[in-house]
GROMACS .gro file of C-alpha atoms in nm:
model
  396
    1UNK     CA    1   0.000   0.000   0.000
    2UNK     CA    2   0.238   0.288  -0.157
    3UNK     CA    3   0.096   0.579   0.118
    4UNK     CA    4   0.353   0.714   0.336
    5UNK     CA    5   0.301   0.802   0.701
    6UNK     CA    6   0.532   0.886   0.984
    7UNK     CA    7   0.445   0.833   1.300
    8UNK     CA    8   0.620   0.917   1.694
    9UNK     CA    9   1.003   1.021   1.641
   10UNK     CA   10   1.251   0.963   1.312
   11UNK     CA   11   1.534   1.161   1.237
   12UNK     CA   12   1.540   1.363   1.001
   13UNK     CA   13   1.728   1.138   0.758
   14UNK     CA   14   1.740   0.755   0.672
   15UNK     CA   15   2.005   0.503   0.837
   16UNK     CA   16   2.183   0.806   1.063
   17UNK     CA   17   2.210   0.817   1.389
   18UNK     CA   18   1.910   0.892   1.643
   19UNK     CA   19   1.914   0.892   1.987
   20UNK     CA   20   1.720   0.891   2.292
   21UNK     CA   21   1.718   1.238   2.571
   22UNK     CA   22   1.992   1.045   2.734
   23UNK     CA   23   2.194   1.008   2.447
   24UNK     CA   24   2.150   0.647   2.392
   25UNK     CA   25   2.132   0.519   1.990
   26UNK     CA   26   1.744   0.371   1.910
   27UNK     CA   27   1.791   0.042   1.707
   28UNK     CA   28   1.648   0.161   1.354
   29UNK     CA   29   1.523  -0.178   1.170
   30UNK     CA   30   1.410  -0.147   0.832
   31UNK     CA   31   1.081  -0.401   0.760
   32UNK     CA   32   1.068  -0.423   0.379
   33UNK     CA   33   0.868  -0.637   0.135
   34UNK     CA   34   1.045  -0.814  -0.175
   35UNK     CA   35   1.365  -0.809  -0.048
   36UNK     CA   36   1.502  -0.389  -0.079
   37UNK     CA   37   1.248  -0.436  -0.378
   38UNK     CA   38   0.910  -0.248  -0.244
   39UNK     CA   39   0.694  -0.127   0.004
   40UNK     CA   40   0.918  -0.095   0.346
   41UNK     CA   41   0.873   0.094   0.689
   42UNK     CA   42   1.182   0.190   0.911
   43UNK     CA   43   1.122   0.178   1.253
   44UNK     CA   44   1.269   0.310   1.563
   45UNK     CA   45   1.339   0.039   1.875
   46UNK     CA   46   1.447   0.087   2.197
   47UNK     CA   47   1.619  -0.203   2.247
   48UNK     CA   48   1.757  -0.473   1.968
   49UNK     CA   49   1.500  -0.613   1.750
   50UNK     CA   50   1.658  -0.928   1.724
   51UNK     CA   51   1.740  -1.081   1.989
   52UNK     CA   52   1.578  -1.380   2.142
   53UNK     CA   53   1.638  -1.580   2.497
   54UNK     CA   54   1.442  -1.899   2.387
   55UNK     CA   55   1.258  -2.072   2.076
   56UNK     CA   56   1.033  -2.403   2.145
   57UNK     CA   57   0.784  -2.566   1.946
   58UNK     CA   58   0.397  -2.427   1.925
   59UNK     CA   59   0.171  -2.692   1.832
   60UNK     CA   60  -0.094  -2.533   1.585
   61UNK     CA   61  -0.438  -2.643   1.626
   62UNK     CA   62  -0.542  -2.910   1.324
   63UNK     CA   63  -0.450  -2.706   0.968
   64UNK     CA   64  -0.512  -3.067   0.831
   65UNK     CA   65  -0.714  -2.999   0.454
   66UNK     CA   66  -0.878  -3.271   0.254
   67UNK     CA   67  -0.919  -3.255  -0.076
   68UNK     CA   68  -1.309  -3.172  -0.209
   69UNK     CA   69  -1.369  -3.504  -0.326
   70UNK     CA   70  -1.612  -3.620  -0.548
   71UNK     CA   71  -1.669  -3.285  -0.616
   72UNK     CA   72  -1.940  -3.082  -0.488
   73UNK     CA   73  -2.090  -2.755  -0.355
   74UNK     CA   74  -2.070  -2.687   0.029
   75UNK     CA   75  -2.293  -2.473   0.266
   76UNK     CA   76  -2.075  -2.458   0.582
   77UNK     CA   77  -2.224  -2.281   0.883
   78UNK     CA   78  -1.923  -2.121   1.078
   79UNK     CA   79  -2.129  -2.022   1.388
   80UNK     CA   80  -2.170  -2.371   1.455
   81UNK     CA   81  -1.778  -2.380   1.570
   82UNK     CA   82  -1.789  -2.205   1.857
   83UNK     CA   83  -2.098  -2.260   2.146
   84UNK     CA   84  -2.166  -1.959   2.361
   85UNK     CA   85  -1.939  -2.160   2.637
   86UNK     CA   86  -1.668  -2.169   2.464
   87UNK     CA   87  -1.606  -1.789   2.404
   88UNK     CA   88  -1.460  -1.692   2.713
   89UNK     CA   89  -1.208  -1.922   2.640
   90UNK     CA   90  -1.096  -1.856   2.280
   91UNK     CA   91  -0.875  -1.564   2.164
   92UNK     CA   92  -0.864  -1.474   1.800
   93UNK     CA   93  -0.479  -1.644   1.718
   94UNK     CA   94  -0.492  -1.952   1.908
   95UNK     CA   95  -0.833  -2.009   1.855
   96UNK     CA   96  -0.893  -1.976   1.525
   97UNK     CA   97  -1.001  -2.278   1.325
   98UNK     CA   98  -0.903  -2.412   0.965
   99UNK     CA   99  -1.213  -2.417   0.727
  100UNK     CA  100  -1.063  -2.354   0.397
  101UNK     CA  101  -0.707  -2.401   0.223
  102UNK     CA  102  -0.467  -2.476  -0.122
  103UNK     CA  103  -0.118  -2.326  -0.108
  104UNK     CA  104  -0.202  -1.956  -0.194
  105UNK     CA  105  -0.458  -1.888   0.104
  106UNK     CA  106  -0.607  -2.038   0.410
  107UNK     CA  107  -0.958  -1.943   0.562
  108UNK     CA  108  -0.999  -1.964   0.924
  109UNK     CA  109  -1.295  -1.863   1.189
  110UNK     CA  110  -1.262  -1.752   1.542
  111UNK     CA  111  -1.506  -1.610   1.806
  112UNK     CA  112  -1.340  -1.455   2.108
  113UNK     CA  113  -1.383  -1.287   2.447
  114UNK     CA  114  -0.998  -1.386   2.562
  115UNK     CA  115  -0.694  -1.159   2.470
  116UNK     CA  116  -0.432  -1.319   2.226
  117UNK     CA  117  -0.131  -1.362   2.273
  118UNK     CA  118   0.170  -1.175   2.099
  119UNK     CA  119   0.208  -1.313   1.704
  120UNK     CA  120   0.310  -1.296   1.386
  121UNK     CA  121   0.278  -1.452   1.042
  122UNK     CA  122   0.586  -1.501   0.901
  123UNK     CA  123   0.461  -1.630   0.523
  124UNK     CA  124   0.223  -1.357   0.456
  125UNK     CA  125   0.026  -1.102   0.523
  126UNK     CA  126  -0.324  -1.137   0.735
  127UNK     CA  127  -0.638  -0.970   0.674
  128UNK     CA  128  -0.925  -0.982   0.934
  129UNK     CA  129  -1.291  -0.898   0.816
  130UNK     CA  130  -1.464  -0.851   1.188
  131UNK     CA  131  -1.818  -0.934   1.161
  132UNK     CA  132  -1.949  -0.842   1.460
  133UNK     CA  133  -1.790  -0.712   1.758
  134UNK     CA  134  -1.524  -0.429   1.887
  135UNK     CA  135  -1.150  -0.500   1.929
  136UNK     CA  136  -0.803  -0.306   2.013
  137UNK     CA  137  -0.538  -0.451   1.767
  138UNK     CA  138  -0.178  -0.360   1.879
  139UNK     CA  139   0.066  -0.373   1.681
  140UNK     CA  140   0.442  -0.257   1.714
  141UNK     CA  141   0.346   0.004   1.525
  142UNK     CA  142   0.100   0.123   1.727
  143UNK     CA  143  -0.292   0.015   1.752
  144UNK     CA  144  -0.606  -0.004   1.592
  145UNK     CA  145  -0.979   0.036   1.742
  146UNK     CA  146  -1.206  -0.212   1.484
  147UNK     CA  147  -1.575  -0.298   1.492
  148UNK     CA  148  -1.827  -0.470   1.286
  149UNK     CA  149  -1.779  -0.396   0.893
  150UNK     CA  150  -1.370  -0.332   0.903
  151UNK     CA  151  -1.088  -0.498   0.754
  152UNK     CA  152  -0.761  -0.502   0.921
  153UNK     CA  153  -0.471  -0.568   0.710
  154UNK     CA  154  -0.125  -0.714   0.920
  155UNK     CA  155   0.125  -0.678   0.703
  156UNK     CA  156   0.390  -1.052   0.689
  157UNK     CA  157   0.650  -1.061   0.995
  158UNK     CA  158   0.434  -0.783   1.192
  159UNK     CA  159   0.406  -0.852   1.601
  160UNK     CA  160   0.025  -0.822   1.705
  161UNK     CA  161  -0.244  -0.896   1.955
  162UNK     CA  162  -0.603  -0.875   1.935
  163UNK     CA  163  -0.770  -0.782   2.249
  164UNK     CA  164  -1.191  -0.779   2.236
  165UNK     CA  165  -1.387  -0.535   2.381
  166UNK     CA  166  -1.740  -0.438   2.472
  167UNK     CA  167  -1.973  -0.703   2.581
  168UNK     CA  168  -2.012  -0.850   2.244
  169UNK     CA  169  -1.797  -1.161   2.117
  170UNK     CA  170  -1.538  -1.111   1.867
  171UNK     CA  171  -1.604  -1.255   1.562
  172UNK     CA  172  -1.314  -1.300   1.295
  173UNK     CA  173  -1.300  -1.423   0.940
  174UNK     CA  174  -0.935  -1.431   0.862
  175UNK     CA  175  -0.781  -1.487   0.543
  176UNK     CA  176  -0.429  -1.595   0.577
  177UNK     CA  177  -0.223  -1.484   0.232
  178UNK     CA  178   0.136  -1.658   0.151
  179UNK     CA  179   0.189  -1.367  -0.027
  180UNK     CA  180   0.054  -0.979   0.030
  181UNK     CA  181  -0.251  -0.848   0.014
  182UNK     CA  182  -0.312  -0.513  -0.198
  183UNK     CA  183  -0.534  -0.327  -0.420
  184UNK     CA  184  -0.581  -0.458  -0.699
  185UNK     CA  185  -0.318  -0.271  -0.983
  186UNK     CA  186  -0.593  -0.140  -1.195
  187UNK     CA  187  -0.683   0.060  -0.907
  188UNK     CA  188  -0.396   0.218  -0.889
  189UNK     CA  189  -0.109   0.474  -1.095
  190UNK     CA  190   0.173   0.396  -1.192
  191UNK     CA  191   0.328   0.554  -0.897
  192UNK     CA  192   0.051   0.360  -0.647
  193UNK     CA  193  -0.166   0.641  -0.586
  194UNK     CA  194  -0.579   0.517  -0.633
  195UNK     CA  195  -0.742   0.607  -0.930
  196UNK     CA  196  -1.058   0.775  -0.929
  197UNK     CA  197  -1.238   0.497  -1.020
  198UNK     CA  198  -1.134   0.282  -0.771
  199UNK     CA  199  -1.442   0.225  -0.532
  200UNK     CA  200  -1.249   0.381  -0.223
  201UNK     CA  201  -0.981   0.611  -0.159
  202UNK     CA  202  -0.635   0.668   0.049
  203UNK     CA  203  -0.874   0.876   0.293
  204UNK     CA  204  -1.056   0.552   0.370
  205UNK     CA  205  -0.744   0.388   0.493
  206UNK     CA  206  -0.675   0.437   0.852
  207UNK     CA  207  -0.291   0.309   1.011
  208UNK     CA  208  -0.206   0.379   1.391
  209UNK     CA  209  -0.207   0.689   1.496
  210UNK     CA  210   0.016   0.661   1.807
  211UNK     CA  211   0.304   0.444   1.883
  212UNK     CA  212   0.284   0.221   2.209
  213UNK     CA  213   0.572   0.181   2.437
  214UNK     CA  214   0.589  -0.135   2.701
  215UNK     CA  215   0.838  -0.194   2.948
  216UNK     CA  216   0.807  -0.578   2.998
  217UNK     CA  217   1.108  -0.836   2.971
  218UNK     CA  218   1.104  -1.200   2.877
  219UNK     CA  219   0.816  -1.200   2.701
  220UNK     CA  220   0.614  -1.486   2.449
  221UNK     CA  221   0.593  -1.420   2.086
  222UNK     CA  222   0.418  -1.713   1.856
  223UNK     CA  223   0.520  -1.715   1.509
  224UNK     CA  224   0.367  -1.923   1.248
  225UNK     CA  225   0.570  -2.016   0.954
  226UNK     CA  226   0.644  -2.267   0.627
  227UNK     CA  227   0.899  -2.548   0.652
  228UNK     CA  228   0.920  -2.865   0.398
  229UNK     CA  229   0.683  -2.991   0.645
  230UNK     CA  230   0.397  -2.730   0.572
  231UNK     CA  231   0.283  -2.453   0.785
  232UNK     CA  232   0.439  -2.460   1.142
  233UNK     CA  233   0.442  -2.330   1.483
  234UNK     CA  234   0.715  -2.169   1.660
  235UNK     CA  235   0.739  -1.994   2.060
  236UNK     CA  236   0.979  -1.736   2.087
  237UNK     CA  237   1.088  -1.547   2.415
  238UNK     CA  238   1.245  -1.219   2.388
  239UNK     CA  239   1.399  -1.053   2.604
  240UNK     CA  240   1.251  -0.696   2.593
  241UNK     CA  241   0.873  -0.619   2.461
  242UNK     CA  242   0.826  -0.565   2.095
  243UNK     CA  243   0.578  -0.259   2.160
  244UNK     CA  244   0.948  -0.013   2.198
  245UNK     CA  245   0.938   0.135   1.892
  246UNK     CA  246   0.923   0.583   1.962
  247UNK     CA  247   0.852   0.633   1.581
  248UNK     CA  248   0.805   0.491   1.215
  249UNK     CA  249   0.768   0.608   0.845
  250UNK     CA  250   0.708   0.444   0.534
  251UNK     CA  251   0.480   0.263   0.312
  252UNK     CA  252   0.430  -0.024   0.496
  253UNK     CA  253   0.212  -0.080   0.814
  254UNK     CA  254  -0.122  -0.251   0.943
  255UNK     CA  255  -0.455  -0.063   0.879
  256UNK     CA  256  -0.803  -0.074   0.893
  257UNK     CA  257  -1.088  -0.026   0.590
  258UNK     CA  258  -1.449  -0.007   0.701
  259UNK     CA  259  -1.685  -0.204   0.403
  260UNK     CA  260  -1.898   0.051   0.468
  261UNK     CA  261  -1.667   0.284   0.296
  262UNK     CA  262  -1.689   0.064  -0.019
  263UNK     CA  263  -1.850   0.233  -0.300
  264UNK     CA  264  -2.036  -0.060  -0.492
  265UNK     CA  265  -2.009  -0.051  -0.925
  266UNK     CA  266  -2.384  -0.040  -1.065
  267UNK     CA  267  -2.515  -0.059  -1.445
  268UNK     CA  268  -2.846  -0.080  -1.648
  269UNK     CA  269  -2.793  -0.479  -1.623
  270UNK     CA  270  -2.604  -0.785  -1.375
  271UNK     CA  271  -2.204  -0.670  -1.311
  272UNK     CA  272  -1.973  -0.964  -1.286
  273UNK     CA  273  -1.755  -1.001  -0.993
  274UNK     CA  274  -1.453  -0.795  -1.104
  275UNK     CA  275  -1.672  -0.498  -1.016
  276UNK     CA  276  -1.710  -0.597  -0.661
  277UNK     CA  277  -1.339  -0.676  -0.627
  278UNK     CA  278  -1.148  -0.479  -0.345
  279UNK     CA  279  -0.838  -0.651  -0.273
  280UNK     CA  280  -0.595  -0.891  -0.422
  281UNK     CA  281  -0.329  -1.160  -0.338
  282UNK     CA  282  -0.139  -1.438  -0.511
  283UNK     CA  283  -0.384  -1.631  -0.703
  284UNK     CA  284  -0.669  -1.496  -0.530
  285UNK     CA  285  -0.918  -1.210  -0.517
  286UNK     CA  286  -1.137  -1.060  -0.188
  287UNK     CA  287  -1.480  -0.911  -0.346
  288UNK     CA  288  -1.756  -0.712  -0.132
  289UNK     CA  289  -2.137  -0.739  -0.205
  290UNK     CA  290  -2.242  -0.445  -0.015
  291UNK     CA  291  -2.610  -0.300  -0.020
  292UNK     CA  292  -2.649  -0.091  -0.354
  293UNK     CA  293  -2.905  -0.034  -0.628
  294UNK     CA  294  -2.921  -0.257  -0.874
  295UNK     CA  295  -2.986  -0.344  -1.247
  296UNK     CA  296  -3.245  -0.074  -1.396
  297UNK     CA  297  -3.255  -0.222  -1.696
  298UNK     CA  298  -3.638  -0.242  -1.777
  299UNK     CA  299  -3.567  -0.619  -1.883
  300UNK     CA  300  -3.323  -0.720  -1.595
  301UNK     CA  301  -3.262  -1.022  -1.387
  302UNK     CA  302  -3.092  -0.844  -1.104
  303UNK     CA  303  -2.952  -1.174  -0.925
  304UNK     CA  304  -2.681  -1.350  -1.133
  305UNK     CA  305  -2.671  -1.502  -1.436
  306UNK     CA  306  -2.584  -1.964  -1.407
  307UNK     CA  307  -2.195  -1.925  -1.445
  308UNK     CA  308  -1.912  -2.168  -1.449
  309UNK     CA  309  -1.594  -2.110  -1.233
  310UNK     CA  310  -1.372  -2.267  -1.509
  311UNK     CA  311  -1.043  -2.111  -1.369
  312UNK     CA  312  -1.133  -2.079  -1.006
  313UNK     CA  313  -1.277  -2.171  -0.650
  314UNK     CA  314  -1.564  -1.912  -0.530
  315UNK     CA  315  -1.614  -1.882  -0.160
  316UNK     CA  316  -1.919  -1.675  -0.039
  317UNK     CA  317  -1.882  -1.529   0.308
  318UNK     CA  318  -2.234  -1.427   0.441
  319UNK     CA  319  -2.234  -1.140   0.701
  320UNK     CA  320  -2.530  -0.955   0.696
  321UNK     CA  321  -2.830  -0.862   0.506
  322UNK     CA  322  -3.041  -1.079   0.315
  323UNK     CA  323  -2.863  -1.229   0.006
  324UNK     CA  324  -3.115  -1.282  -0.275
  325UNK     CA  325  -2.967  -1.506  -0.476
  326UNK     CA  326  -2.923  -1.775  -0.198
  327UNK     CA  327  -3.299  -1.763  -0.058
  328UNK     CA  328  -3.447  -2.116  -0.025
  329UNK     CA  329  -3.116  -2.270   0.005
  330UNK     CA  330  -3.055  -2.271   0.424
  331UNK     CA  331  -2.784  -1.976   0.407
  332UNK     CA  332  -2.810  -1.729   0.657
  333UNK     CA  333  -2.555  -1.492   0.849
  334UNK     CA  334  -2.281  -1.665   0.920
  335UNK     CA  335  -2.262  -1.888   0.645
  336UNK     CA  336  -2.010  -1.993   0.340
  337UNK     CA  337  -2.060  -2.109   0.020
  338UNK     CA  338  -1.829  -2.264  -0.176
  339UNK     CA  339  -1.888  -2.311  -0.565
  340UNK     CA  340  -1.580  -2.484  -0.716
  341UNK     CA  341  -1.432  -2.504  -1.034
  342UNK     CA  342  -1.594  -2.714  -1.282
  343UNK     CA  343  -1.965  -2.678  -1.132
  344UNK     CA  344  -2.223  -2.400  -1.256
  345UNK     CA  345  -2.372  -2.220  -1.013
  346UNK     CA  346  -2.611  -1.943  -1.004
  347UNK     CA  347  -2.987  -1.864  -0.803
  348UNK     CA  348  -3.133  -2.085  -0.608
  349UNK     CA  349  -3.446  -2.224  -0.808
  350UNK     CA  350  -3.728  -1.909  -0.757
  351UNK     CA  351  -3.473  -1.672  -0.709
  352UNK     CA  352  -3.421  -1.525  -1.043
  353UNK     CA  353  -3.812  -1.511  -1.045
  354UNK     CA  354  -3.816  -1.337  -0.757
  355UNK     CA  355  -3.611  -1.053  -0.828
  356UNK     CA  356  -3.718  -0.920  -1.072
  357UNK     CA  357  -3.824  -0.573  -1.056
  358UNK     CA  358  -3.601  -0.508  -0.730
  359UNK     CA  359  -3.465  -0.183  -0.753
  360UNK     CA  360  -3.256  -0.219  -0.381
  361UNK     CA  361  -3.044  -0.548  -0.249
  362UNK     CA  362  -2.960  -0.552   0.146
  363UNK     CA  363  -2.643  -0.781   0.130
  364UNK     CA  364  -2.388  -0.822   0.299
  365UNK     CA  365  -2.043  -1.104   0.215
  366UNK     CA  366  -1.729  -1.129   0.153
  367UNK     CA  367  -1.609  -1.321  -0.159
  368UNK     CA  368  -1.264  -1.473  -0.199
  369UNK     CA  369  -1.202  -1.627  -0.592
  370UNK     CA  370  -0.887  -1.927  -0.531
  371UNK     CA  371  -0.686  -1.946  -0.888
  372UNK     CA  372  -0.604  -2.278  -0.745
  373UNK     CA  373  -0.879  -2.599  -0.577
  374UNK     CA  374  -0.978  -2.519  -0.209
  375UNK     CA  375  -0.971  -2.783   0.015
  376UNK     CA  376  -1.196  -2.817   0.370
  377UNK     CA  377  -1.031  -2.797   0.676
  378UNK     CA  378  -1.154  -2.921   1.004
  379UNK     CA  379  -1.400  -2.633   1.058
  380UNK     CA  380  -1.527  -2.709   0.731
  381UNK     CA  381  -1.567  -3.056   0.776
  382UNK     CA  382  -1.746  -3.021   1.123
  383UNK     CA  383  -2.015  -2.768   0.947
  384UNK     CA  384  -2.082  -2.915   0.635
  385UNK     CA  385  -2.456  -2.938   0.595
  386UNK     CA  386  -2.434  -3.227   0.396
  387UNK     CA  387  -2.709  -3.115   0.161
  388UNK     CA  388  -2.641  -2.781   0.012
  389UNK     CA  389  -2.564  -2.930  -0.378
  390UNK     CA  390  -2.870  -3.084  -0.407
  391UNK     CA  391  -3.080  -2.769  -0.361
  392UNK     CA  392  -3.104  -2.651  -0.688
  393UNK     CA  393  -3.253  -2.986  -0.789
  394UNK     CA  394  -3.511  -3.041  -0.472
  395UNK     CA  395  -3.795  -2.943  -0.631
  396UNK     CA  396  -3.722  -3.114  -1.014
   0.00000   0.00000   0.00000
């Protein structure tokens, strides 16, 4: 995300000396994407950035995936993994739970009352679409306040915690990149400023706006990260608290986008899903369906068209409203969908019927597009309705 910020106390140029009121040299440590290729942020540390007193083994929770075979359509009902009794328990990290995965992405849930702990992905960036409650995200480069409707982007290698609050639970649909996350380029100049007809704007982004200092020592970090094995677990103690950074600039840094601030693509008949597109990763796409207007065509059929996913895996994430297309099939808030590759899929049978005439659609998901098969995790396998591709034949 090429928009520079600077935040708490640089100097006044790169890689030179800067020093605390005492006279003591900060530890500057530059956290760059691509190698010294792209987007980077230099940051300013109290103490050394590197050091570490101890590294043990974190056992992740099940990221077993099994492939979607014979092929079919699911309808998986993520509330289902977590019972009420279970929330004080579960933090957003080490509670979250596999649902969806192929080598470019991995889906998790999580509903959560308890603090995290310190973390980091080291393989790729993180972004969190919060569907209902409030949360503090800090981050050592300072923290976030989120609530229903925002995305919050963690850029790879970036130490975080996510601590809910209110009285609400936390819940978390996280998409887990092994790449980064970004606007997609046609969004964008050459020079990485948005476009004007990009559906939101640089003033919809919103970083830190204060850096956070703790004075703790010995303290837990978990990072997750690849080996030949596959993803891995791994429990570092350091001996001074990440949060000791005084000040930052750059291009790079964790931020927050509300999907309310999405500005939905309309037209006199049915857009295709590149209009609804918002984000983009390695052989994926993230989509909105927010509420808009729709087709004013005088002939047309505002739900969508029967279409064949040749060249990808869709996964509908359903988070509020009431999502025409889907009516009659059991999907409600809370649910997926995934169509994959080599099955059409369109409206439920009635649907198409239904809509037409409808001037206004109150939806609500999130859409991720895979370039490569999904496969279901354990929170997919423990949700699985069982029924969901026979639907559109129930009444034949």
């Amino acid at each position: 995300m090429a928009h520079y910020r600077s935040l708490g106390h640089v100097p006044p140029k790169r890689h030179t000396q800067h020093r605390d009121p005492e006279g003591n040299l900060y530890y500057e440590e530059l956290m760059g994407e691509e190698g010294f290729s792209s987007d980077s942020a230099l940051l300013y540390h109290r103490h050394i950035p590197s050091a570490i007193v101890e590294s043990t083994e974190w056992v992740l929770p099940d990221q077993t995936l099994t492939p979607n075979h014979p092929l079919r359509p699911v309808h998986l009902r993520l509330h289902d993994l977590f019972p009420e009794d279970s929330w004080d328990g579960t933090d957003v990290v080490t509670g979250r739970r596999l649902v969806l995965g192929n080598a470019d992405v991995r889906i998790h849930y999580a509903v959560a009352r308890k603090a995290s702990p310190l973390y980091k992905n080291a393989y790729g960036d993180e972004m969190v679409y919060v569907e209902s409650g409030t949360a503090r995200v800090e981050t050592v480069f300072g923290a976030l306040e989120v609530e229903s409707g925002d995305y919050v982007m963690i850029p790879m290698s970036t130490v975080s915690r996510w601590i809910p609050t209110g009285d609400e639970p936390l819940r978390a649909y996280v998409i887990e990149s092994f790449s980064h996350i970004e606007p997609p380029k046609r969004f964008r100049s050459r020079f990485g400023q948005l476009l004007e007809n990009a559906p939101y704007c640089e003033r919809d982004i919103h970083g830190p706006t204060e850096t956070l200092l703790v004075d703790e020592t010995d303290v837990e970090v978990l990072v997750k990260h690849r080996t030949s094995r596959g993803v891995v677990g791994t429990r570092f103690v350091v001996p001074h608290h990440p949060f000791d950074v005084v000040g930052w600039d750059g291009c790079l840094y964790p931020w927050k986008f509300s999907v309310h601030d999405y500005e939905p693509l309309t037209g006199r008949i049915h857009q295709p899903p590149p209009a609804h597109q918002a984000f983009e990763g390695h052989n994926f796409v993230i989509c909105n369906f927010v509420p808009r207007k729709v087709d004013y065509h005088p002939l047309a059929v505002p739900v969508p068209y029967y279409h064949s996913n040749v060249d990808s895996d869709e996964v509908m994430f359903y988070c509020g409203g009431d999502y025409e297309a889907r009516k009659g099939s059991g999907i409600g808030q809370g649910s997926i969908s995934l169509h994959p590759g080599g099955h059409a899929h369109g409206p439920q049978p009635g649907a198409m019927e239904a809509s037409l005439g409808a001037e206004f659609f109150d939806e609500l998901a999130v859409m991720v597009d895979t370039f490569r098969p999904l496969e279901l995790g354990e929170g997919a396998l423990a949700t699985d309705d069982g029924t969901y591709y026979q639907s559109w034949a129930r009444n034949r």
